[in-house]
Coordinates of C-alpha atoms in Angstrom, one line a residue:
X23 CA 0.4 0.1 -0.2
X24 CA 1.7 3.8 -0.8
X25 CA 1.7 6.3 1.1
X26 CA -0.7 8.5 -0.5
X27 CA -3.1 5.5 -0.8
X28 CA -3.1 4.9 3.4
X29 CA -3.6 8.8 3.7
X30 CA -7.0 8.0 1.9
X31 CA -8.0 5.2 3.8
X32 CA -6.9 7.1 6.9
X33 CA -8.9 10.0 6.2
X34 CA -11.9 7.9 5.4
X35 CA -11.8 5.8 8.8
X36 CA -10.4 9.0 11.3
X37 CA -13.7 9.8 12.4
X38 CA -14.0 6.6 13.5
X39 CA -10.9 5.9 15.0
X40 CA -10.7 8.9 17.0
X41 CA -11.4 8.0 21.0
X42 CA -11.1 10.8 23.8
X43 CA -8.3 11.8 25.9
X44 CA -8.9 11.3 30.1
X45 CA -7.4 12.5 33.2
X46 CA -5.7 9.0 33.3
X47 CA -4.7 8.3 29.8
X48 CA -4.3 9.7 26.1
X49 CA -5.8 7.7 23.3
X50 CA -4.4 5.9 21.2
X51 CA -4.1 7.6 18.2
X52 CA -6.2 6.7 15.2
X53 CA -2.8 6.7 12.7
X54 CA -1.4 4.3 15.3
X55 CA -5.1 2.2 15.5
X56 CA -4.7 1.9 11.8
X57 CA -0.9 1.3 11.1
X58 CA -1.5 -1.8 13.9
X59 CA -4.3 -3.2 11.9
X60 CA -2.3 -3.3 8.5
X61 CA 0.7 -4.1 10.5
X62 CA -2.0 -7.6 11.8
X63 CA -3.2 -7.9 8.1
X64 CA -0.4 -7.8 6.2
X65 CA 2.1 -10.0 8.5
X66 CA 0.1 -12.3 10.1
X67 CA 1.9 -11.7 13.5
X68 CA 0.3 -13.1 16.6
X69 CA -1.1 -10.2 19.7
X70 CA 1.7 -11.4 21.8
X71 CA 4.3 -10.7 18.9
X72 CA 2.7 -6.9 18.1
X73 CA 2.6 -6.3 22.0
X74 CA 6.6 -6.2 22.0
X75 CA 6.6 -3.9 18.8
X76 CA 3.8 -1.4 19.9
X77 CA 4.3 -1.5 23.6
X78 CA 0.2 -2.0 24.0
X79 CA -1.5 -4.8 25.8
X80 CA -2.3 -7.9 24.1
X81 CA -6.7 -6.9 24.8
X82 CA -5.9 -4.0 24.0
X83 CA -4.7 -4.7 20.1
X84 CA -7.3 -7.5 19.8
X85 CA -10.0 -4.7 20.4
X86 CA -8.6 -2.7 18.7
X87 CA -8.2 -4.9 15.6
X88 CA -11.2 -6.0 16.0
X89 CA -13.2 -2.4 15.8
X90 CA -11.2 -1.6 13.2
X91 CA -11.8 -4.2 10.8
X92 CA -15.4 -3.7 11.5
X93 CA -15.1 -0.4 11.1
X94 CA -13.1 -0.5 7.3
X95 CA -15.9 -2.7 6.2
X96 CA -18.7 -0.1 7.1
X97 CA -17.5 2.7 5.9
X98 CA -15.8 1.1 2.4
X99 CA -18.0 -1.5 1.8
X100 CA -20.3 0.6 -1.0
X101 CA -17.7 2.6 -2.0
X102 CA -15.2 -0.6 -3.0
X103 CA -17.5 -3.0 -3.0
X104 CA -21.1 -1.6 -3.9
X105 CA -24.4 -3.5 -5.1
X106 CA -23.8 -3.8 -9.1
X107 CA -26.6 -2.3 -11.2
X108 CA -27.7 -3.3 -14.5
X109 CA -24.7 -0.8 -16.1
X110 CA -22.4 -2.2 -13.9
X111 CA -23.1 -6.0 -15.2
X112 CA -22.3 -5.3 -18.7
X113 CA -19.2 -3.4 -18.1
X114 CA -18.1 -6.6 -16.2
X115 CA -19.6 -9.0 -19.0
X116 CA -17.3 -6.6 -21.4
X117 CA -14.4 -6.6 -19.3
X118 CA -14.5 -10.8 -19.4
X119 CA -15.2 -10.5 -23.0
X120 CA -11.9 -8.2 -23.1
X121 CA -9.7 -10.8 -21.6
X122 CA -10.0 -13.7 -21.5
X123 CA -12.6 -14.1 -24.6
X124 CA -16.0 -15.5 -22.8
X125 CA -18.6 -13.4 -23.4
X126 CA -22.1 -12.8 -21.5
X127 CA -19.5 -13.3 -18.3
X128 CA -20.7 -11.6 -15.1
X129 CA -18.4 -12.7 -12.8
X130 CA -15.9 -16.2 -11.6
X131 CA -17.3 -17.6 -8.5
X132 CA -15.2 -20.3 -6.0
X133 CA -15.1 -20.4 -2.5
X134 CA -11.1 -20.0 0.0
X135 CA -11.3 -22.1 3.3
X136 CA -10.1 -19.9 5.5
X137 CA -8.1 -22.0 8.3
X138 CA -8.9 -21.0 12.1
X139 CA -8.9 -22.5 15.5
X140 CA -11.7 -25.0 16.6
X141 CA -13.9 -22.4 17.8
X142 CA -15.1 -24.5 21.4
X143 CA -18.0 -26.9 21.2
X144 CA -18.2 -26.2 17.8
X145 CA -18.6 -30.4 17.0
X146 CA -17.7 -30.9 13.1
X147 CA -19.4 -27.4 12.3
X148 CA -16.0 -26.1 11.4
X149 CA -14.2 -29.1 10.3
X150 CA -13.4 -29.6 6.3
X151 CA -13.5 -32.6 4.0
X152 CA -9.6 -31.3 3.8
X153 CA -9.9 -32.7 7.7
X154 CA -9.2 -28.9 9.0
X155 CA -11.1 -26.4 10.3
X156 CA -11.8 -23.3 8.0
X157 CA -14.6 -20.7 7.4
X158 CA -15.4 -20.5 4.0
X159 CA -15.2 -17.5 1.5
X160 CA -17.0 -17.3 -1.3
X161 CA -16.5 -14.9 -3.4
X162 CA -18.0 -13.3 -7.2
X163 CA -15.1 -11.5 -9.2
X164 CA -14.4 -9.5 -11.8
X165 CA -11.5 -9.5 -14.2
X166 CA -10.0 -7.2 -12.5
X167 CA -9.4 -9.4 -9.9
X168 CA -11.6 -7.4 -7.5
X169 CA -14.9 -8.9 -5.7
X170 CA -18.0 -8.3 -6.4
X171 CA -19.9 -10.4 -4.1
X172 CA -18.5 -12.1 -0.7
X173 CA -19.8 -13.8 2.0
X174 CA -18.3 -15.5 4.7
X175 CA -19.5 -19.0 6.5
X176 CA -18.8 -22.2 8.2
X177 CA -17.4 -24.8 6.9
X178 CA -19.4 -26.7 4.1
X179 CA -19.7 -27.6 0.3
X180 CA -19.3 -25.0 -1.8
X181 CA -22.0 -25.7 -3.8
X182 CA -24.4 -26.0 -0.7
X183 CA -23.1 -22.6 0.5
X184 CA -24.1 -20.7 -2.9
X185 CA -27.5 -21.8 -2.6
X186 CA -28.2 -20.7 0.5
X187 CA -26.4 -17.9 0.4
X188 CA -28.0 -14.5 -0.3
X189 CA -26.3 -14.1 -3.9
X190 CA -27.3 -18.0 -5.0
X191 CA -31.0 -17.3 -3.9
X192 CA -31.4 -14.0 -5.1
X193 CA -30.0 -14.7 -8.3
X194 CA -32.6 -18.0 -8.3
X195 CA -35.1 -15.2 -7.5
X196 CA -33.9 -13.2 -10.7
X197 CA -32.9 -9.9 -8.3
X198 CA -29.4 -9.8 -9.1
X199 CA -30.6 -6.1 -11.4
X200 CA -29.0 -8.8 -14.7
X201 CA -29.5 -7.0 -17.9
X202 CA -31.5 -9.0 -20.2
X203 CA -30.2 -11.5 -22.4
X204 CA -28.0 -10.7 -25.7
X205 CA -26.4 -12.3 -28.3
X206 CA -23.3 -13.0 -28.5
X207 CA -20.9 -11.5 -30.8
X208 CA -21.3 -11.6 -34.1
X209 CA -24.0 -14.7 -34.0
X210 CA -27.1 -14.5 -35.3
X211 CA -28.4 -17.3 -33.1
X212 CA -31.1 -16.6 -30.0
X213 CA -29.6 -14.2 -27.2
X214 CA -28.2 -15.6 -24.3
X215 CA -28.6 -14.9 -20.8
X216 CA -25.6 -13.5 -18.8
X217 CA -23.8 -16.4 -16.6
X218 CA -21.2 -16.8 -14.1
X219 CA -18.4 -19.2 -14.9
X220 CA -17.3 -21.7 -11.6
X221 CA -15.7 -25.4 -11.1
X222 CA -17.5 -28.6 -10.7
X223 CA -18.5 -27.7 -7.3
X224 CA -21.2 -26.2 -8.5
X225 CA -24.7 -27.0 -9.5
X226 CA -25.3 -26.4 -13.4
X227 CA -28.3 -23.6 -14.6
X228 CA -29.0 -21.2 -16.4
X229 CA -26.6 -18.4 -14.7
X230 CA -24.2 -20.5 -13.3
X231 CA -22.2 -22.5 -16.3
X232 CA -19.8 -25.5 -15.2
X233 CA -17.3 -27.5 -17.4
X234 CA -18.8 -30.2 -18.9
X235 CA -18.1 -34.0 -17.3
X236 CA -14.5 -35.6 -18.2
X237 CA -16.1 -38.9 -19.0
X238 CA -16.7 -39.0 -23.1
X239 CA -14.7 -35.5 -23.7
X240 CA -14.6 -34.7 -27.6
X241 CA -13.2 -31.5 -28.8
X242 CA -16.0 -29.3 -29.2
X243 CA -16.5 -30.2 -25.0
X244 CA -12.5 -29.9 -24.5
X245 CA -13.1 -26.1 -26.0
X246 CA -15.4 -24.9 -23.6
X247 CA -14.0 -26.6 -20.8
X248 CA -11.0 -24.5 -22.2
X249 CA -12.6 -21.2 -22.7
X250 CA -14.6 -21.6 -19.2
X251 CA -11.4 -22.3 -17.3
X252 CA -9.5 -19.3 -19.1
X253 CA -12.4 -17.0 -17.4
X254 CA -12.4 -19.5 -14.2
X255 CA -9.4 -18.5 -13.2
X256 CA -9.5 -15.0 -12.4
X257 CA -11.2 -16.1 -9.0
X258 CA -8.2 -18.3 -8.5
X259 CA -5.5 -15.1 -9.2
X260 CA -7.9 -12.9 -7.0
X261 CA -7.7 -15.7 -4.2
X262 CA -3.5 -15.4 -4.7
X263 CA -3.2 -12.0 -3.9
X264 CA -5.6 -11.7 -1.5
X265 CA -3.5 -14.2 0.2
X266 CA 0.3 -12.4 -0.5
X267 CA -0.7 -9.1 0.2
X268 CA -2.5 -10.2 3.6
X269 CA -0.4 -12.7 5.2
X270 CA -3.0 -13.6 7.7
X271 CA -4.0 -16.2 6.0
X272 CA -1.2 -18.1 5.8
X273 CA -1.7 -19.4 8.9
X274 CA -4.5 -20.3 11.7
X275 CA -6.5 -17.7 12.4
X276 CA -5.9 -17.4 16.2
X277 CA -9.4 -16.0 16.9
X278 CA -13.7 -16.5 17.4
X279 CA -15.3 -17.1 14.1
X280 CA -17.1 -13.6 14.2
X281 CA -13.9 -12.1 14.9
X282 CA -11.9 -13.9 12.1
X283 CA -15.2 -13.7 9.4
X284 CA -14.2 -9.7 10.5
X285 CA -11.1 -9.8 8.8
X286 CA -11.9 -11.9 6.3
X287 CA -14.4 -8.7 5.2
X288 CA -11.6 -5.9 5.8
X289 CA -9.2 -7.6 4.3
X290 CA -10.9 -8.0 1.1
X291 CA -11.9 -4.7 1.6
X292 CA -8.9 -3.3 1.7
X293 CA -7.9 -5.7 -1.3
X294 CA -11.0 -4.3 -3.4
X295 CA -9.2 -0.5 -2.4
X296 CA -5.9 -0.9 -3.3
X297 CA -6.9 -2.6 -6.7
X298 CA -8.5 0.8 -7.1
X299 CA -6.0 3.1 -6.2
X300 CA -2.5 1.6 -6.5
X301 CA -2.8 -0.4 -9.7
X302 CA -3.0 1.9 -13.0
X303 CA -6.6 2.0 -14.3
X304 CA -7.9 -0.9 -17.1
X305 CA -8.1 0.9 -20.5
X306 CA -11.5 1.3 -21.8
X307 CA -13.7 -1.7 -23.0
X308 CA -15.6 -0.9 -25.7
X309 CA -18.6 -3.1 -25.3
X310 CA -20.7 -4.5 -28.3
X311 CA -24.3 -4.3 -29.2
X312 CA -26.9 -6.1 -27.4
X313 CA -30.7 -7.0 -27.8
X314 CA -33.9 -7.0 -25.9
X315 CA -34.9 -10.5 -27.1
X316 CA -35.5 -12.7 -23.7
X317 CA -33.6 -15.8 -22.9
X318 CA -34.3 -18.8 -21.7
X319 CA -34.2 -18.1 -18.0
X320 CA -37.2 -15.9 -18.6
X321 CA -39.3 -18.9 -19.8
X322 CA -37.7 -22.0 -18.9
X323 CA -38.5 -25.0 -20.6
X324 CA -38.8 -29.0 -18.0
X325 CA -36.4 -28.4 -15.3
X326 CA -33.9 -25.8 -14.1
X327 CA -30.9 -28.6 -14.8
X328 CA -32.3 -28.6 -18.5
X329 CA -32.3 -25.2 -18.8
X330 CA -28.9 -24.8 -17.6
X331 CA -27.8 -27.8 -20.2
X332 CA -29.6 -25.5 -23.4
X333 CA -27.2 -22.5 -22.3
X334 CA -24.0 -24.5 -21.6
X335 CA -25.0 -26.1 -25.5
X336 CA -25.2 -22.3 -27.0
X337 CA -21.8 -21.5 -25.4
X338 CA -20.3 -24.7 -26.7
X339 CA -21.6 -24.2 -29.8
X340 CA -20.5 -20.9 -30.6
X341 CA -16.4 -21.5 -29.2
X342 CA -16.2 -24.1 -32.2
X343 CA -18.4 -21.3 -34.8
X344 CA -16.3 -19.0 -36.7
X345 CA -17.4 -16.2 -35.3
X346 CA -16.7 -17.6 -31.6
X347 CA -13.9 -19.6 -32.2
X348 CA -9.9 -18.9 -30.7
X349 CA -7.1 -19.9 -33.4
X350 CA -5.2 -21.3 -30.8
X351 CA -7.7 -23.1 -29.2
X352 CA -7.3 -26.5 -30.5
X353 CA -4.2 -26.8 -29.9
X354 CA -4.2 -25.7 -26.9
X355 CA -6.6 -28.7 -25.8
X356 CA -4.4 -31.1 -27.2
X357 CA -0.9 -29.6 -25.7
X358 CA 0.6 -28.7 -29.1
X359 CA 0.7 -25.0 -28.8
X360 CA 3.7 -23.1 -29.1

């Protein structure tokens, strides 16, 4: 984080970090409170270690970190991670098309297990299939590695978390303000709904695309899987950037699940904040024409699974058509690209 970015962050949080001096002692300054919190998040040092660095009590450090993380989430969430509008979804889709050549994509979805200390009397609630205790960070990411929507949940399968999350419920109820379906670039086929790309851990639906099963794959299905993985890599990279910048995630969080959730939320907000203020802005993306034709998700035929299969088939056909094919995709799936 640059000095200029730190100053902007401090100015946004100063009023919430300022406390009154008393006749007994002077309050800890907003600068020191923010520096202490950033030091903890960026290094993952224990509160006992920070006690010797800042000459503050361990319980005082714990209170400062939790309070500052909560303030970061409350003050900056609307500024750096606002609820997307229809225009925002279109901008995100244009960014994915420009960078990964996957049209009508409004985000890459995945979950990351954040290791935590076993909460007392929690049983197996936070115990995951990787054989450790964790909280799952479920995130939707754009092509600039910024988080669009996030949620922290107990250790459960990604698909189950997504189905029970507010984002999943709003997506099924068509309440995410998604744009009207539009034709794929250069295609004369029917309009295609906007989709989220995800891995095999998520269920296929008209708005969530996953790869074809790995059995009996022909070139058409392999190309679809390759194109989907090119778009899905952004969420994996975003998790990598998050963990390497905020190294508190490199070890187990020695705090309660409630405080761990505050730390996760603050790191996500700080990730977006630094991406906005420290990373050079991306070039403007030229959008392609839209259409107001209705897509499959507005009048699905049969079960939701069949509608999702139909949308995936549309993308698979488009990726091998002259309008949607990439010159190197066949070499890539056959391992002959140079």
